[in-house]
Amino acid sequence: DTEVTQTPKHLVMGMTNKKSLKCEQHMGHRAMYWYKQKAKKPPELMFVYSYEKLSINESVPSRFSPECPNSSLLNLHLHALQPEDSALYLCATAKGFEQFFGPGTRLTVL
Amino acid sequence: GEDVEQSLFLSVREGDSSVINCTYTDSSSTYLYWYKQEPGAGLQLLTYIFSNMDMKQDQRLTVLLNKKDKHLSLRIADTQTGDSAIYFCAENAGNNRKLIWGLGTSLAVNP
């Protein structure tokens, strides 16, 4: 299995909702990432987990809460988001210096 | 500081070669990458090159690295309409697993 999968593919939520994004990999990679990407822009790093421990938090607002329950799963919990948080949220895993991306979740905040 | 620059647009005819250029500033970069992103999709790692190499070839893709000038290029031979996408150059300048990204080059392939 050489894939990074993300669910859901699309998500529409109101500013008072709580939702979660899920990322799964079975490649045995021990580094996992969350990125946010606006249209036609490069991805912006949000969080890095290394061996299930949070190693980098790029000063992301607390309305985004990451969780790594095991080496195969990475979640991003969302609460009280703003319309400007609408973006493509990408998960990635790394083997050595190669990062592999999932297809992303397209999030729209109304 | 760290910076990666790319031209924003490139238009080529089908069957021609495409050359996408990138410059970077951090001389301690160890790996340099090319990612492809098709509309509505995630990022696909196309290829990468280690900083002690000056060329890497993989089928239709050729990566050239000029470390002295901090210049990286991606050549796509026999460009096809399926190559239309945004191509991001990125560098890994340390052990903290962070990538520094260029703004992306939008490649349009005309039939």
Short mmCIF file of C-alpha atoms in Angstrom, two decimals:
data_model
loop_
_atom_site.label_atom_id
_atom_site.label_comp_id
_atom_site.label_asym_id
_atom_site.label_seq_id
_atom_site.Cartn_x
_atom_site.Cartn_y
_atom_site.Cartn_z
CA ASP A 1 0.00 0.00 0.00
CA THR A 2 1.70 3.18 -1.17
CA GLU A 3 -1.15 5.60 -0.61
CA VAL A 4 -2.06 8.35 1.76
CA THR A 5 -5.84 8.55 2.04
CA GLN A 6 -7.88 11.45 3.36
CA THR A 7 -11.53 11.68 4.33
CA PRO A 8 -13.82 13.35 3.67
CA LYS A 9 -12.99 14.59 0.18
CA HIS A 10 -15.20 17.66 0.64
CA LEU A 11 -16.54 19.28 3.79
CA VAL A 12 -18.86 22.23 4.25
CA MET A 13 -19.27 23.52 7.79
CA GLY A 14 -20.69 26.47 9.64
CA MET A 15 -18.65 28.61 11.97
CA THR A 16 -20.18 26.99 15.05
CA ASN A 17 -19.67 23.38 13.93
CA LYS A 18 -17.14 20.87 15.14
CA LYS A 19 -15.76 18.51 12.53
CA SER A 20 -12.68 16.34 11.99
CA LEU A 21 -10.47 15.55 9.04
CA LYS A 22 -8.87 12.14 8.85
CA CYS A 23 -5.65 10.93 7.24
CA GLU A 24 -4.51 7.33 7.00
CA GLN A 25 -1.34 5.63 5.74
CA HIS A 26 -0.04 2.09 5.87
CA MET A 27 3.46 2.70 4.57
CA GLY A 28 5.06 2.63 8.00
CA HIS A 29 6.20 6.24 7.69
CA ARG A 30 6.79 7.78 11.11
CA ALA A 31 6.52 11.46 10.14
CA MET A 32 3.09 12.88 9.32
CA TYR A 33 2.12 16.42 8.37
CA TRP A 34 -0.86 18.72 8.00
CA TYR A 35 -0.72 21.47 5.40
CA LYS A 36 -3.19 24.15 4.37
CA GLN A 37 -3.27 25.22 0.75
CA LYS A 38 -5.11 28.16 -0.78
CA ALA A 39 -5.91 28.09 -4.50
CA LYS A 40 -2.87 28.35 -6.77
CA LYS A 41 -0.54 28.88 -3.79
CA PRO A 42 2.08 26.58 -2.29
CA PRO A 43 1.08 24.52 0.76
CA GLU A 44 1.63 26.08 4.18
CA LEU A 45 2.89 23.78 6.90
CA MET A 46 0.64 23.56 9.97
CA PHE A 47 1.80 20.62 12.09
CA VAL A 48 4.39 17.84 12.04
CA TYR A 49 4.19 14.64 14.00
CA SER A 50 7.26 12.47 14.44
CA TYR A 51 6.77 9.04 16.00
CA GLU A 52 3.26 10.09 17.07
CA LYS A 53 4.55 13.13 18.95
CA LEU A 54 3.90 16.70 17.87
CA SER A 55 7.26 18.09 16.82
CA ILE A 56 6.32 21.25 14.91
CA ASN A 57 3.37 23.60 15.36
CA GLU A 58 3.63 26.53 13.00
CA SER A 59 1.76 28.92 15.32
CA VAL A 60 -1.57 27.59 14.11
CA PRO A 61 -4.70 29.03 15.82
CA SER A 62 -6.16 26.81 18.52
CA ARG A 63 -9.36 26.30 16.53
CA PHE A 64 -7.25 23.67 14.70
CA SER A 65 -6.33 20.75 16.94
CA PRO A 66 -4.22 17.88 15.61
CA GLU A 67 -4.19 14.36 16.97
CA CYS A 68 -2.09 11.31 16.12
CA PRO A 69 -3.75 8.32 17.78
CA ASN A 70 -1.35 5.78 16.23
CA SER A 71 1.34 5.50 13.58
CA SER A 72 -1.22 5.07 10.79
CA LEU A 73 -3.70 7.79 11.62
CA LEU A 74 -3.63 11.56 11.79
CA ASN A 75 -6.66 13.68 12.61
CA LEU A 76 -7.31 17.40 12.46
CA HIS A 77 -10.14 18.56 14.71
CA LEU A 78 -11.87 21.75 13.66
CA HIS A 79 -13.94 24.04 15.86
CA ALA A 80 -15.24 27.58 15.46
CA LEU A 81 -13.56 28.10 12.11
CA GLN A 82 -13.68 31.30 10.11
CA PRO A 83 -14.55 31.70 6.41
CA GLU A 84 -10.88 32.50 5.70
CA ASP A 85 -10.03 28.96 6.86
CA SER A 86 -11.65 27.63 3.69
CA ALA A 87 -8.87 25.83 1.81
CA LEU A 88 -7.54 22.46 0.71
CA TYR A 89 -6.14 20.60 3.71
CA LEU A 90 -3.41 18.18 2.80
CA CYS A 91 -1.92 15.37 4.80
CA ALA A 92 1.56 14.10 4.01
CA THR A 93 3.85 11.38 5.28
CA ALA A 94 7.59 11.18 4.98
CA LYS A 95 10.10 8.43 4.43
CA GLY A 96 13.52 9.93 4.90
CA PHE A 97 13.51 13.12 2.83
CA GLU A 98 10.61 12.17 0.56
CA GLN A 99 7.18 13.56 1.42
CA PHE A 100 4.10 11.91 -0.02
CA PHE A 101 0.81 13.76 -0.09
CA GLY A 102 -2.77 12.65 0.14
CA PRO A 103 -5.46 14.00 -2.21
CA GLY A 104 -6.67 16.53 0.36
CA THR A 105 -9.95 17.60 1.91
CA ARG A 106 -11.60 20.63 0.33
CA LEU A 107 -13.02 22.59 3.27
CA THR A 108 -15.57 25.37 2.93
CA VAL A 109 -16.53 27.38 6.00
CA LEU A 110 -19.78 29.30 5.70
CA GLY B 1 16.57 34.06 4.77
CA GLU B 2 15.28 31.10 2.86
CA ASP B 3 13.54 31.80 -0.42
CA VAL B 4 12.58 29.80 -3.50
CA GLU B 5 11.59 31.56 -6.71
CA GLN B 6 9.96 30.33 -9.87
CA SER B 7 8.43 31.94 -12.90
CA LEU B 8 4.65 31.78 -12.61
CA PHE B 9 3.60 30.68 -16.09
CA LEU B 10 4.89 28.62 -19.00
CA SER B 11 3.09 27.74 -22.19
CA VAL B 12 4.35 25.12 -24.64
CA ARG B 13 3.08 23.19 -27.64
CA GLU B 14 2.35 19.51 -27.35
CA GLY B 15 5.42 17.48 -28.28
CA ASP B 16 7.88 20.25 -27.41
CA SER B 17 10.17 20.20 -24.38
CA SER B 18 9.25 22.23 -21.30
CA VAL B 19 11.86 23.72 -19.01
CA ILE B 20 10.74 25.00 -15.63
CA ASN B 21 13.29 26.97 -13.64
CA CYS B 22 13.74 27.58 -9.94
CA THR B 23 16.26 29.52 -7.86
CA TYR B 24 16.86 29.13 -4.17
CA THR B 25 18.91 31.00 -1.63
CA ASP B 26 19.86 28.53 1.09
CA SER B 27 23.22 27.02 0.23
CA SER B 28 22.81 24.40 2.96
CA SER B 29 19.92 22.75 1.09
CA THR B 30 20.38 19.01 1.05
CA TYR B 31 17.49 17.93 -1.16
CA LEU B 32 15.58 19.78 -3.86
CA TYR B 33 12.22 18.60 -5.13
CA TRP B 34 9.76 18.95 -7.94
CA TYR B 35 6.08 18.39 -7.17
CA LYS B 36 3.21 18.35 -9.64
CA GLN B 37 -0.33 19.41 -8.79
CA GLU B 38 -3.20 18.88 -11.18
CA PRO B 39 -6.42 20.87 -10.68
CA GLY B 40 -8.35 19.71 -7.62
CA ALA B 41 -5.72 17.13 -6.70
CA GLY B 42 -3.02 16.69 -4.08
CA LEU B 43 0.70 17.12 -4.67
CA GLN B 44 2.58 14.40 -6.51
CA LEU B 45 6.30 14.02 -5.86
CA LEU B 46 7.77 13.90 -9.36
CA THR B 47 11.43 13.72 -8.56
CA TYR B 48 14.10 15.02 -6.23
CA ILE B 49 17.82 15.55 -6.37
CA PHE B 50 20.45 15.42 -3.67
CA SER B 51 22.66 18.47 -3.46
CA ASN B 52 25.85 16.61 -4.37
CA MET B 53 24.40 15.65 -7.77
CA ASP B 54 24.18 17.88 -10.81
CA MET B 55 21.78 15.86 -12.92
CA LYS B 56 19.10 13.25 -12.52
CA GLN B 57 17.10 11.66 -15.32
CA ASP B 58 13.90 9.67 -14.99
CA GLN B 59 12.12 8.77 -18.25
CA ARG B 60 10.87 12.08 -19.72
CA LEU B 61 12.08 14.13 -16.76
CA THR B 62 15.55 15.62 -16.41
CA VAL B 63 16.57 17.62 -13.36
CA LEU B 64 19.62 19.86 -13.53
CA LEU B 65 21.18 21.41 -10.45
CA ASN B 66 23.71 24.23 -10.58
CA LYS B 67 24.73 24.52 -6.96
CA LYS B 68 27.08 27.45 -7.57
CA ASP B 69 24.25 29.55 -9.01
CA LYS B 70 21.59 27.93 -6.75
CA HIS B 71 19.57 27.11 -9.84
CA LEU B 72 17.37 24.07 -10.37
CA SER B 73 15.52 23.15 -13.53
CA LEU B 74 13.02 20.52 -14.60
CA ARG B 75 12.93 19.52 -18.25
CA ILE B 76 9.94 17.55 -19.52
CA ALA B 77 10.60 15.97 -22.89
CA ASP B 78 7.78 15.44 -25.41
CA THR B 79 5.31 17.42 -23.30
CA GLN B 80 1.76 16.07 -23.36
CA THR B 81 -1.57 17.69 -22.49
CA GLY B 82 -1.62 15.53 -19.35
CA ASP B 83 1.45 17.42 -18.16
CA SER B 84 -0.66 20.58 -17.75
CA ALA B 85 -0.46 21.34 -14.03
CA ILE B 86 1.24 23.54 -11.48
CA TYR B 87 4.83 22.53 -10.76
CA PHE B 88 6.29 23.42 -7.38
CA CYS B 89 9.97 23.55 -6.61
CA ALA B 90 10.87 22.96 -2.95
CA GLU B 91 14.02 22.68 -0.88
CA ASN B 92 14.78 20.90 2.36
CA ALA B 93 17.37 22.96 4.14
CA GLY B 94 17.81 21.09 7.36
CA ASN B 95 16.91 18.14 9.50
CA ASN B 96 13.62 19.54 10.72
CA ARG B 97 11.69 18.03 7.81
CA LYS B 98 10.34 21.42 6.71
CA LEU B 99 10.16 22.20 3.03
CA ILE B 100 10.53 25.70 1.62
CA TRP B 101 8.27 26.08 -1.40
CA GLY B 102 8.31 28.17 -4.52
CA LEU B 103 5.06 29.79 -5.65
CA GLY B 104 4.62 27.25 -8.42
CA THR B 105 4.82 27.42 -12.22
CA SER B 106 1.58 26.89 -14.09
CA LEU B 107 2.35 24.85 -17.23
CA ALA B 108 -0.15 25.05 -20.07
CA VAL B 109 0.27 22.57 -22.92
CA ASN B 110 -1.42 23.57 -26.16
CA PRO B 111 -2.43 20.95 -28.74
#
